[in-house]
Amino acid sequence: DQQVKQNSPSLSVQEGRISILNCDYTNSMFDYFLWYKKYPAEGPTFLISISSIKDKNEDGRFTVFLNKSAKHLSLHIVPSQPGDSAVYFCAASSFFSGTYKYIFGTGTRLKVLA
Amino acid sequence: NAGVTQTPKFRVLKTGQSMTLLCAQDMNHEYMYWYRQDPGMGLRLIHYSVGEGTTAKGEVPDGYNVSRLKKQNFLLGLESAAPSQTSVYFCASRRDRGNSPLHFGNGTRLTVT
């Protein structure tokens, strides 16, 4: 039972255009959502997060949108750069058994073409 | 500031052998986590700790044990390795009681033959 789903295993985008990565979740108890970027042979690096009380959070070229009614979040990267090529994981957390648990999606591989 | 450091980076084990993966963080974080990453399955939580001396099971704890004797260290043990434990293992830590991002180490790639 996958609570956090990234249905697109891969995405290719031209340099300078917008990249949109999507994530769906099933558990309405999730109240904090995060995006991570991962390069080969490295650990995931935190990119941006959003609390369930907001519907948008921006940090430079990265914007995360949250649609609670649809249980959907997305990450927009504008403009996309070749250095953005990586695997992107979304994650969601909720308070359970005394601490916050973080559930990850399966990742989307983004390739930005020069 | 090293952040989260994992040792070793690579290891090959034979079925039935044991080993310990070490995670060390220098950020004075209370919470530490062990995840495994497998193709097509994302990151799955093995065990976690909410403070020194405490541990708890995650989604996939079978075949693993953990210890948190010191706040800065979180050890993951495999008592009798199996090929199904071939994976990349990531340790993570985070700061405080409320929601906050996880900070990850660079992983340990383990192969069990």
PDB file of C-alpha atoms in Angstrom:
ATOM      1  CA  ASP A   1       0.000   0.000   0.000  1.00  0.00           C
ATOM      2  CA  GLN A   2       1.948   2.966  -1.296  1.00  0.00           C
ATOM      3  CA  GLN A   3       0.891   6.100   0.540  1.00  0.00           C
ATOM      4  CA  VAL A   4       3.028   8.462  -1.536  1.00  0.00           C
ATOM      5  CA  LYS A   5       3.113   7.956  -5.285  1.00  0.00           C
ATOM      6  CA  GLN A   6       5.168   9.458  -8.063  1.00  0.00           C
ATOM      7  CA  ASN A   7       3.581   8.030 -11.179  1.00  0.00           C
ATOM      8  CA  SER A   8       6.117   9.357 -13.677  1.00  0.00           C
ATOM      9  CA  PRO A   9       9.416   7.474 -13.443  1.00  0.00           C
ATOM     10  CA  SER A  10      11.111   9.925 -15.784  1.00  0.00           C
ATOM     11  CA  LEU A  11      10.754  13.343 -17.383  1.00  0.00           C
ATOM     12  CA  SER A  12      12.761  15.178 -20.047  1.00  0.00           C
ATOM     13  CA  VAL A  13      12.661  18.949 -20.414  1.00  0.00           C
ATOM     14  CA  GLN A  14      14.528  21.462 -22.538  1.00  0.00           C
ATOM     15  CA  GLU A  15      16.884  23.853 -20.780  1.00  0.00           C
ATOM     16  CA  GLY A  16      15.120  27.104 -19.909  1.00  0.00           C
ATOM     17  CA  ARG A  17      11.638  25.563 -19.889  1.00  0.00           C
ATOM     18  CA  ILE A  18       9.522  24.653 -16.884  1.00  0.00           C
ATOM     19  CA  SER A  19       9.845  21.237 -15.206  1.00  0.00           C
ATOM     20  CA  ILE A  20       6.769  19.994 -13.349  1.00  0.00           C
ATOM     21  CA  LEU A  21       7.109  16.977 -11.105  1.00  0.00           C
ATOM     22  CA  ASN A  22       4.006  15.471  -9.546  1.00  0.00           C
ATOM     23  CA  CYS A  23       3.246  13.534  -6.407  1.00  0.00           C
ATOM     24  CA  ASP A  24       0.006  12.059  -5.026  1.00  0.00           C
ATOM     25  CA  TYR A  25      -0.710  10.851  -1.516  1.00  0.00           C
ATOM     26  CA  THR A  26      -3.474   8.856   0.106  1.00  0.00           C
ATOM     27  CA  ASN A  27      -3.201   9.563   3.839  1.00  0.00           C
ATOM     28  CA  SER A  28      -5.110  12.690   4.878  1.00  0.00           C
ATOM     29  CA  MET A  29      -3.129  12.769   8.152  1.00  0.00           C
ATOM     30  CA  PHE A  30       0.022  13.935   6.326  1.00  0.00           C
ATOM     31  CA  ASP A  31       0.667  17.556   7.314  1.00  0.00           C
ATOM     32  CA  TYR A  32       4.142  18.321   5.979  1.00  0.00           C
ATOM     33  CA  PHE A  33       5.511  17.670   2.530  1.00  0.00           C
ATOM     34  CA  LEU A  34       9.038  17.818   1.179  1.00  0.00           C
ATOM     35  CA  TRP A  35      10.972  17.501  -2.058  1.00  0.00           C
ATOM     36  CA  TYR A  36      14.461  16.048  -2.256  1.00  0.00           C
ATOM     37  CA  LYS A  37      16.954  15.935  -5.101  1.00  0.00           C
ATOM     38  CA  LYS A  38      19.383  13.067  -5.488  1.00  0.00           C
ATOM     39  CA  TYR A  39      22.478  12.794  -7.644  1.00  0.00           C
ATOM     40  CA  PRO A  40      24.099   9.387  -8.310  1.00  0.00           C
ATOM     41  CA  ALA A  41      26.287   8.090  -5.468  1.00  0.00           C
ATOM     42  CA  GLU A  42      25.085  10.854  -3.141  1.00  0.00           C
ATOM     43  CA  GLY A  43      22.415  11.081  -0.485  1.00  0.00           C
ATOM     44  CA  PRO A  44      19.122  12.910  -1.044  1.00  0.00           C
ATOM     45  CA  THR A  45      19.412  16.672  -0.543  1.00  0.00           C
ATOM     46  CA  PHE A  46      16.519  18.677   0.846  1.00  0.00           C
ATOM     47  CA  LEU A  47      15.079  21.165  -1.666  1.00  0.00           C
ATOM     48  CA  ILE A  48      11.858  22.687  -0.407  1.00  0.00           C
ATOM     49  CA  SER A  49       8.957  21.894   1.893  1.00  0.00           C
ATOM     50  CA  ILE A  50       5.391  22.971   2.537  1.00  0.00           C
ATOM     51  CA  SER A  51       3.090  22.744   5.505  1.00  0.00           C
ATOM     52  CA  SER A  52      -0.502  21.593   5.022  1.00  0.00           C
ATOM     53  CA  ILE A  53      -1.751  25.016   6.105  1.00  0.00           C
ATOM     54  CA  LYS A  54      -0.292  26.554   2.942  1.00  0.00           C
ATOM     55  CA  ASP A  55      -0.938  25.904  -0.721  1.00  0.00           C
ATOM     56  CA  LYS A  56       2.267  27.339  -2.167  1.00  0.00           C
ATOM     57  CA  ASN A  57       5.883  27.825  -1.148  1.00  0.00           C
ATOM     58  CA  GLU A  58       8.593  29.412  -3.252  1.00  0.00           C
ATOM     59  CA  ASP A  59      12.373  29.345  -3.026  1.00  0.00           C
ATOM     60  CA  GLY A  60      14.190  30.843  -5.972  1.00  0.00           C
ATOM     61  CA  ARG A  61      13.568  28.723  -9.063  1.00  0.00           C
ATOM     62  CA  PHE A  62      11.647  26.117  -7.061  1.00  0.00           C
ATOM     63  CA  THR A  63       7.969  26.326  -6.158  1.00  0.00           C
ATOM     64  CA  VAL A  64       5.899  23.651  -4.471  1.00  0.00           C
ATOM     65  CA  PHE A  65       2.118  23.622  -4.795  1.00  0.00           C
ATOM     66  CA  LEU A  66      -0.193  21.679  -2.513  1.00  0.00           C
ATOM     67  CA  ASN A  67      -3.779  20.758  -3.366  1.00  0.00           C
ATOM     68  CA  LYS A  68      -5.172  19.132  -0.235  1.00  0.00           C
ATOM     69  CA  SER A  69      -8.575  18.300  -1.678  1.00  0.00           C
ATOM     70  CA  ALA A  70      -6.929  16.360  -4.503  1.00  0.00           C
ATOM     71  CA  LYS A  71      -4.147  15.028  -2.231  1.00  0.00           C
ATOM     72  CA  HIS A  72      -1.662  16.212  -4.787  1.00  0.00           C
ATOM     73  CA  LEU A  73       1.534  18.213  -4.724  1.00  0.00           C
ATOM     74  CA  SER A  74       3.818  19.372  -7.474  1.00  0.00           C
ATOM     75  CA  LEU A  75       7.268  20.860  -7.812  1.00  0.00           C
ATOM     76  CA  HIS A  76       7.870  23.501 -10.466  1.00  0.00           C
ATOM     77  CA  ILE A  77      11.394  24.358 -11.568  1.00  0.00           C
ATOM     78  CA  VAL A  78      11.668  27.528 -13.641  1.00  0.00           C
ATOM     79  CA  PRO A  79      13.849  27.911 -15.611  1.00  0.00           C
ATOM     80  CA  SER A  80      15.235  24.382 -15.773  1.00  0.00           C
ATOM     81  CA  GLN A  81      19.013  24.019 -15.966  1.00  0.00           C
ATOM     82  CA  PRO A  82      21.194  21.029 -16.935  1.00  0.00           C
ATOM     83  CA  GLY A  83      22.431  20.861 -13.313  1.00  0.00           C
ATOM     84  CA  ASP A  84      18.861  20.101 -12.260  1.00  0.00           C
ATOM     85  CA  SER A  85      19.153  16.660 -13.880  1.00  0.00           C
ATOM     86  CA  ALA A  86      18.713  14.266 -10.974  1.00  0.00           C
ATOM     87  CA  VAL A  87      16.176  11.994  -9.300  1.00  0.00           C
ATOM     88  CA  TYR A  88      13.522  13.887  -7.337  1.00  0.00           C
ATOM     89  CA  PHE A  89      11.722  12.331  -4.392  1.00  0.00           C
ATOM     90  CA  CYS A  90       8.643  13.688  -2.732  1.00  0.00           C
ATOM     91  CA  ALA A  91       7.991  12.839   0.902  1.00  0.00           C
ATOM     92  CA  ALA A  92       5.159  13.314   3.354  1.00  0.00           C
ATOM     93  CA  SER A  93       5.112  13.211   7.104  1.00  0.00           C
ATOM     94  CA  SER A  94       2.617  12.757   9.896  1.00  0.00           C
ATOM     95  CA  PHE A  95       2.850  12.354  13.650  1.00  0.00           C
ATOM     96  CA  PHE A  96       2.647   8.696  14.582  1.00  0.00           C
ATOM     97  CA  SER A  97       3.712   6.735  17.683  1.00  0.00           C
ATOM     98  CA  GLY A  98       5.509   9.613  19.328  1.00  0.00           C
ATOM     99  CA  THR A  99       7.372  11.062  16.385  1.00  0.00           C
ATOM    100  CA  TYR A 100       7.062  12.259  12.825  1.00  0.00           C
ATOM    101  CA  LYS A 101       7.329   9.540  10.195  1.00  0.00           C
ATOM    102  CA  TYR A 102       8.487  10.410   6.704  1.00  0.00           C
ATOM    103  CA  ILE A 103       7.171   8.373   3.753  1.00  0.00           C
ATOM    104  CA  PHE A 104       8.879   8.711   0.395  1.00  0.00           C
ATOM    105  CA  GLY A 105       7.701   8.263  -3.160  1.00  0.00           C
ATOM    106  CA  THR A 106       9.601   6.148  -5.672  1.00  0.00           C
ATOM    107  CA  GLY A 107      11.235   9.099  -7.407  1.00  0.00           C
ATOM    108  CA  THR A 108      11.134  10.802 -10.810  1.00  0.00           C
ATOM    109  CA  ARG A 109      14.284  11.034 -12.908  1.00  0.00           C
ATOM    110  CA  LEU A 110      14.502  14.493 -14.467  1.00  0.00           C
ATOM    111  CA  LYS A 111      16.721  15.066 -17.455  1.00  0.00           C
ATOM    112  CA  VAL A 112      17.238  18.664 -18.589  1.00  0.00           C
ATOM    113  CA  LEU A 113      18.442  18.787 -22.166  1.00  0.00           C
ATOM    114  CA  ALA A 114      20.905  21.500 -23.171  1.00  0.00           C
TER     115      ALA A 114
ATOM    116  CA  ASN B   1      30.766  20.798   9.488  1.00  0.00           C
ATOM    117  CA  ALA B   2      30.494  17.241   8.129  1.00  0.00           C
ATOM    118  CA  GLY B   3      26.712  16.774   8.638  1.00  0.00           C
ATOM    119  CA  VAL B   4      25.784  13.083   8.420  1.00  0.00           C
ATOM    120  CA  THR B   5      28.642  10.645   7.774  1.00  0.00           C
ATOM    121  CA  GLN B   6      28.150   6.986   6.895  1.00  0.00           C
ATOM    122  CA  THR B   7      30.783   4.277   6.963  1.00  0.00           C
ATOM    123  CA  PRO B   8      31.628   2.191   5.063  1.00  0.00           C
ATOM    124  CA  LYS B   9      30.687   3.487   1.596  1.00  0.00           C
ATOM    125  CA  PHE B  10      30.697   0.013   0.012  1.00  0.00           C
ATOM    126  CA  ARG B  11      30.643  -3.514   1.313  1.00  0.00           C
ATOM    127  CA  VAL B  12      30.256  -7.004  -0.096  1.00  0.00           C
ATOM    128  CA  LEU B  13      29.088  -9.762   2.235  1.00  0.00           C
ATOM    129  CA  LYS B  14      28.480 -13.451   1.824  1.00  0.00           C
ATOM    130  CA  THR B  15      25.118 -14.856   2.895  1.00  0.00           C
ATOM    131  CA  GLY B  16      25.111 -15.448   6.640  1.00  0.00           C
ATOM    132  CA  GLN B  17      27.845 -12.954   7.485  1.00  0.00           C
ATOM    133  CA  SER B  18      27.225 -10.073   9.844  1.00  0.00           C
ATOM    134  CA  MET B  19      28.176  -6.422   9.742  1.00  0.00           C
ATOM    135  CA  THR B  20      27.457  -3.048  11.292  1.00  0.00           C
ATOM    136  CA  LEU B  21      26.853   0.184   9.411  1.00  0.00           C
ATOM    137  CA  LEU B  22      27.810   3.325  11.272  1.00  0.00           C
ATOM    138  CA  CYS B  23      26.066   6.679  11.047  1.00  0.00           C
ATOM    139  CA  ALA B  24      27.473   9.743  12.777  1.00  0.00           C
ATOM    140  CA  GLN B  25      26.026  13.262  12.838  1.00  0.00           C
ATOM    141  CA  ASP B  26      27.621  16.411  14.210  1.00  0.00           C
ATOM    142  CA  MET B  27      24.512  18.631  14.220  1.00  0.00           C
ATOM    143  CA  ASN B  28      23.304  17.661  17.697  1.00  0.00           C
ATOM    144  CA  HIS B  29      20.105  16.260  16.187  1.00  0.00           C
ATOM    145  CA  GLU B  30      17.765  14.245  18.385  1.00  0.00           C
ATOM    146  CA  TYR B  31      16.117  12.159  15.695  1.00  0.00           C
ATOM    147  CA  MET B  32      17.910   9.651  13.511  1.00  0.00           C
ATOM    148  CA  TYR B  33      16.648   7.249  10.842  1.00  0.00           C
ATOM    149  CA  TRP B  34      17.832   4.350   8.711  1.00  0.00           C
ATOM    150  CA  TYR B  35      16.334   3.914   5.231  1.00  0.00           C
ATOM    151  CA  ARG B  36      17.008   1.503   2.421  1.00  0.00           C
ATOM    152  CA  GLN B  37      16.635   2.387  -1.251  1.00  0.00           C
ATOM    153  CA  ASP B  38      15.775  -0.231  -3.813  1.00  0.00           C
ATOM    154  CA  PRO B  39      14.984   0.233  -7.522  1.00  0.00           C
ATOM    155  CA  GLY B  40      11.337   1.173  -8.063  1.00  0.00           C
ATOM    156  CA  MET B  41      10.599   1.232  -4.335  1.00  0.00           C
ATOM    157  CA  GLY B  42      11.818   4.592  -3.151  1.00  0.00           C
ATOM    158  CA  LEU B  43      13.178   4.981   0.367  1.00  0.00           C
ATOM    159  CA  ARG B  44      11.750   2.678   3.013  1.00  0.00           C
ATOM    160  CA  LEU B  45      12.189   3.220   6.742  1.00  0.00           C
ATOM    161  CA  ILE B  46      13.976   0.404   8.583  1.00  0.00           C
ATOM    162  CA  HIS B  47      14.373   1.751  12.139  1.00  0.00           C
ATOM    163  CA  TYR B  48      14.479   5.126  13.796  1.00  0.00           C
ATOM    164  CA  SER B  49      15.445   6.759  17.084  1.00  0.00           C
ATOM    165  CA  VAL B  50      13.893   9.719  18.892  1.00  0.00           C
ATOM    166  CA  GLY B  51      16.858  10.201  21.203  1.00  0.00           C
ATOM    167  CA  GLU B  52      19.868   8.635  22.861  1.00  0.00           C
ATOM    168  CA  GLY B  53      19.062   5.170  24.181  1.00  0.00           C
ATOM    169  CA  THR B  54      15.814   4.812  22.212  1.00  0.00           C
ATOM    170  CA  THR B  55      15.012   2.871  19.035  1.00  0.00           C
ATOM    171  CA  ALA B  56      11.826   1.890  17.217  1.00  0.00           C
ATOM    172  CA  LYS B  57      10.793  -0.163  14.198  1.00  0.00           C
ATOM    173  CA  GLY B  58       9.927   1.328  10.838  1.00  0.00           C
ATOM    174  CA  GLU B  59       8.253  -0.214   7.780  1.00  0.00           C
ATOM    175  CA  VAL B  60      10.837  -2.936   7.024  1.00  0.00           C
ATOM    176  CA  PRO B  61      12.684  -3.827  10.270  1.00  0.00           C
ATOM    177  CA  ASP B  62      13.047  -7.596   9.842  1.00  0.00           C
ATOM    178  CA  GLY B  63      16.644  -8.824   9.695  1.00  0.00           C
ATOM    179  CA  TYR B  64      18.068  -5.606  11.158  1.00  0.00           C
ATOM    180  CA  ASN B  65      18.922  -4.344  14.620  1.00  0.00           C
ATOM    181  CA  VAL B  66      19.919  -0.856  15.716  1.00  0.00           C
ATOM    182  CA  SER B  67      21.495   0.878  18.662  1.00  0.00           C
ATOM    183  CA  ARG B  68      21.793   4.509  19.762  1.00  0.00           C
ATOM    184  CA  LEU B  69      24.194   4.466  22.666  1.00  0.00           C
ATOM    185  CA  LYS B  70      25.429   7.991  21.953  1.00  0.00           C
ATOM    186  CA  LYS B  71      23.343  10.879  20.636  1.00  0.00           C
ATOM    187  CA  GLN B  72      25.597  11.427  17.642  1.00  0.00           C
ATOM    188  CA  ASN B  73      25.769   7.789  16.494  1.00  0.00           C
ATOM    189  CA  PHE B  74      23.149   5.405  15.112  1.00  0.00           C
ATOM    190  CA  LEU B  75      24.298   1.886  14.245  1.00  0.00           C
ATOM    191  CA  LEU B  76      22.515  -0.531  11.911  1.00  0.00           C
ATOM    192  CA  GLY B  77      23.374  -4.207  12.295  1.00  0.00           C
ATOM    193  CA  LEU B  78      22.781  -7.199  10.077  1.00  0.00           C
ATOM    194  CA  GLU B  79      23.231 -10.369  12.107  1.00  0.00           C
ATOM    195  CA  SER B  80      22.929 -12.862   9.251  1.00  0.00           C
ATOM    196  CA  ALA B  81      22.963 -11.175   5.857  1.00  0.00           C
ATOM    197  CA  ALA B  82      20.648 -12.367   3.087  1.00  0.00           C
ATOM    198  CA  PRO B  83      20.676 -11.505  -0.654  1.00  0.00           C
ATOM    199  CA  SER B  84      17.367  -9.647  -0.118  1.00  0.00           C
ATOM    200  CA  GLN B  85      19.329  -7.135   1.960  1.00  0.00           C
ATOM    201  CA  THR B  86      21.353  -6.049  -1.056  1.00  0.00           C
ATOM    202  CA  SER B  87      20.499  -2.364  -1.186  1.00  0.00           C
ATOM    203  CA  VAL B  88      21.720   1.163  -0.653  1.00  0.00           C
ATOM    204  CA  TYR B  89      21.337   2.230   2.960  1.00  0.00           C
ATOM    205  CA  PHE B  90      20.853   5.846   3.943  1.00  0.00           C
ATOM    206  CA  CYS B  91      21.039   7.355   7.392  1.00  0.00           C
ATOM    207  CA  ALA B  92      19.268  10.616   8.147  1.00  0.00           C
ATOM    208  CA  SER B  93      18.850  12.950  11.082  1.00  0.00           C
ATOM    209  CA  ARG B  94      16.666  15.904  11.905  1.00  0.00           C
ATOM    210  CA  ARG B  95      16.558  18.693  14.396  1.00  0.00           C
ATOM    211  CA  ASP B  96      13.562  18.986  16.595  1.00  0.00           C
ATOM    212  CA  ARG B  97      10.185  17.794  17.787  1.00  0.00           C
ATOM    213  CA  GLY B  98       8.167  19.508  15.099  1.00  0.00           C
ATOM    214  CA  ASN B  99       8.251  18.904  11.395  1.00  0.00           C
ATOM    215  CA  SER B 100      11.690  19.579   9.953  1.00  0.00           C
ATOM    216  CA  PRO B 101      13.654  18.283   6.963  1.00  0.00           C
ATOM    217  CA  LEU B 102      15.706  15.122   7.128  1.00  0.00           C
ATOM    218  CA  HIS B 103      19.432  15.493   6.442  1.00  0.00           C
ATOM    219  CA  PHE B 104      20.901  12.453   4.708  1.00  0.00           C
ATOM    220  CA  GLY B 105      24.315  10.868   4.543  1.00  0.00           C
ATOM    221  CA  ASN B 106      25.795   9.701   1.251  1.00  0.00           C
ATOM    222  CA  GLY B 107      24.791   6.089   1.686  1.00  0.00           C
ATOM    223  CA  THR B 108      26.335   2.654   2.004  1.00  0.00           C
ATOM    224  CA  ARG B 109      26.040   0.308  -0.959  1.00  0.00           C
ATOM    225  CA  LEU B 110      25.773  -3.244   0.343  1.00  0.00           C
ATOM    226  CA  THR B 111      25.866  -6.356  -1.817  1.00  0.00           C
ATOM    227  CA  VAL B 112      25.091  -9.766  -0.325  1.00  0.00           C
ATOM    228  CA  THR B 113      26.129 -12.721  -2.482  1.00  0.00           C
TER     229      THR B 113
END
